[in-house]
Short mmCIF file of C-alpha atoms in Angstrom, two decimals:
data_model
loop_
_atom_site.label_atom_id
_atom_site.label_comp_id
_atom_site.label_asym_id
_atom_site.label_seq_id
_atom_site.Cartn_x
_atom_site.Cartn_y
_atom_site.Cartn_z
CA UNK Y 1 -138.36 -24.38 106.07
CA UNK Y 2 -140.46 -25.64 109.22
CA UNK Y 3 -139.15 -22.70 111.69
CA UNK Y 4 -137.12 -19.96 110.88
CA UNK Y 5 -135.68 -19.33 114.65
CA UNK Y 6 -131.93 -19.00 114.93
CA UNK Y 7 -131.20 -19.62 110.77
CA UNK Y 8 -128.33 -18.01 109.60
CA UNK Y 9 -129.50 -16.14 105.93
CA UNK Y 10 -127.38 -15.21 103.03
CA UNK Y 11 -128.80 -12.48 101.57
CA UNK Y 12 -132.88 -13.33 101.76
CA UNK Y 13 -132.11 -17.36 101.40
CA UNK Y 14 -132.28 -18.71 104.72
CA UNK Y 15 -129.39 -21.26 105.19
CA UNK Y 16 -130.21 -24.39 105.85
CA UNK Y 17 -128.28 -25.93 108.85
CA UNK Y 18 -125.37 -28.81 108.26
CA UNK Y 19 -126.52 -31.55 109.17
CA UNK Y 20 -129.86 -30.32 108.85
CA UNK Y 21 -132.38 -30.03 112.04
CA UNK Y 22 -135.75 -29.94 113.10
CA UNK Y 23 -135.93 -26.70 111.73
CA UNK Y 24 -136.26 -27.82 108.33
CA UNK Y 25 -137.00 -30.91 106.08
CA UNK Y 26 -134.21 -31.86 103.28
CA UNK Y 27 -134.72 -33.73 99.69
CA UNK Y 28 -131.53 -34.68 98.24
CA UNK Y 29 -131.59 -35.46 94.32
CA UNK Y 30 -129.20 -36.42 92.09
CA UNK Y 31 -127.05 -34.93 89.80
CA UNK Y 32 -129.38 -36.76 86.90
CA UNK Y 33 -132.33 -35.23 88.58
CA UNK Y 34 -130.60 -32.00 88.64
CA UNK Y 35 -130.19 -32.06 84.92
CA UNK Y 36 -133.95 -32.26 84.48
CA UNK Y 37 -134.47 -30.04 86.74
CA UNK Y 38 -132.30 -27.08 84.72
CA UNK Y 39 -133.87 -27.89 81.51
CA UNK Y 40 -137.48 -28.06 82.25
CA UNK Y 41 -138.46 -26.16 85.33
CA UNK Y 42 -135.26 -23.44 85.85
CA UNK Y 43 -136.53 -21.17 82.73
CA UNK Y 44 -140.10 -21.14 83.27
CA UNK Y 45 -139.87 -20.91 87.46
CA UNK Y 46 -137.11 -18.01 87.13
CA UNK Y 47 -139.65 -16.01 84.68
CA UNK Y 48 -142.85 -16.38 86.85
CA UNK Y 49 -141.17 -15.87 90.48
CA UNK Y 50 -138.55 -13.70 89.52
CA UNK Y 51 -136.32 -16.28 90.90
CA UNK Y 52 -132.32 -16.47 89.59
CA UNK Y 53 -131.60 -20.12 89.54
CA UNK Y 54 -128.91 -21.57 87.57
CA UNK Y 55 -126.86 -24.59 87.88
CA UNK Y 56 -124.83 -24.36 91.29
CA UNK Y 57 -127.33 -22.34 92.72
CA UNK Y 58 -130.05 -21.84 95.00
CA UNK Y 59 -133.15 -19.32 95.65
CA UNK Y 60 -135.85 -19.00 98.31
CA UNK Y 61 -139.31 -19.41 97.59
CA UNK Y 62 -141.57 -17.26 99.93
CA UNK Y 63 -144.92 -17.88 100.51
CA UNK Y 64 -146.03 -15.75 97.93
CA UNK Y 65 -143.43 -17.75 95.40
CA UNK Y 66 -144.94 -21.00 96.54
CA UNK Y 67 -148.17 -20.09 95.61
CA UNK Y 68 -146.89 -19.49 91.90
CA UNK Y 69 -144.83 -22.43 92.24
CA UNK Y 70 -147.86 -24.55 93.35
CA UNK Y 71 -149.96 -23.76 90.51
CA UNK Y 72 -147.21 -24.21 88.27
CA UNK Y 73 -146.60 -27.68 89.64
CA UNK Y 74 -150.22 -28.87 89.52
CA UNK Y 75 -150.41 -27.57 85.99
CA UNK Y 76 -147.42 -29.30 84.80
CA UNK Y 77 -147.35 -32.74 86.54
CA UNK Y 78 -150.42 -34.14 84.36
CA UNK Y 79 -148.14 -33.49 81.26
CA UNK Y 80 -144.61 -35.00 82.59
CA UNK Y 81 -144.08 -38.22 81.19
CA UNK Y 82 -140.57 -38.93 82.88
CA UNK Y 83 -141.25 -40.76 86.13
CA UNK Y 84 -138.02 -39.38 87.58
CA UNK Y 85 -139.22 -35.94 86.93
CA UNK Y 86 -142.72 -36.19 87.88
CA UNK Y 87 -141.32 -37.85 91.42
CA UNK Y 88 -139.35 -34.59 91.76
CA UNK Y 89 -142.37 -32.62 90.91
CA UNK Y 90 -144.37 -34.38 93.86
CA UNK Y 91 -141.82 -33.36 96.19
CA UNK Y 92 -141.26 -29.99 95.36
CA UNK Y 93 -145.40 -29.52 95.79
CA UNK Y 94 -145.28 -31.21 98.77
CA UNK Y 95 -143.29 -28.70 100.12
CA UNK Y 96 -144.77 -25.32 98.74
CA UNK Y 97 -148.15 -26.67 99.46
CA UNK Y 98 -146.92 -26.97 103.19
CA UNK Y 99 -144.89 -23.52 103.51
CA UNK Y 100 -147.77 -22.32 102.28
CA UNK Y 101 -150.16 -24.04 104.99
CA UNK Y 102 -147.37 -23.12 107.67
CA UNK Y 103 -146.56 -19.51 105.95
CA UNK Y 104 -142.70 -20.52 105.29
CA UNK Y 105 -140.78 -21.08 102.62
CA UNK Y 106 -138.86 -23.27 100.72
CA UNK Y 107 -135.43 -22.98 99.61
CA UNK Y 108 -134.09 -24.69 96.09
CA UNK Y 109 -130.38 -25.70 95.41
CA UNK Y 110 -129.32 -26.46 92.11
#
């Protein structure tokens, strides 16, 4: 999320607009990456944010959450040895570390 003016939110996840806007910046993975994704960061994200994602859905990482997520990243990526995963891993810290800088958020959908 680069601006929350004029999102719509469901519950506390702000919705990302269709097609998206200026508002916020997409990544689009696949349904591979989205595999690795529910086996190897789902469990341990959902314990230490408190987050509820599953397959088929999505969460919102406040700035608060993207501080955890952060450090989680940074601790993991040294260890992933899948290239596809560690690519994923980049992007995700790309983001938190700038919703972070800019005191948004960033919003994961699974």
């Amino acid at each position: 999320i680069l601006d929350y003016a004029g999102l719509d939110y469901y519950g506390h996840i702000p919705v990302v607009p269709y097609p998206p806007d200026s508002r916020v910046e997409v990544f689009y993975f696949e349904d591979e990456e989205n595999y690795l994704l529910l086996e190897d960061f789902v469990p341990p994200i959902n314990k230490a944010c408190g987050t509820l994602l599953d397959d088929g859905d999505s969460d919102y990482f406040n700035h608060s959450k993207c501080t955890i997520l952060k450090s989680w990243l940074e601790e993991r990526l040294p260890s992933i040895s899948n290239e596809i995963l560690a690519n994923l891993y980049r992007k995700l810290l790309e983001f938190a570390t700038r919703a972070i800088e800019q005191n948004t958020g960033v919003v994961v959908e699974l």
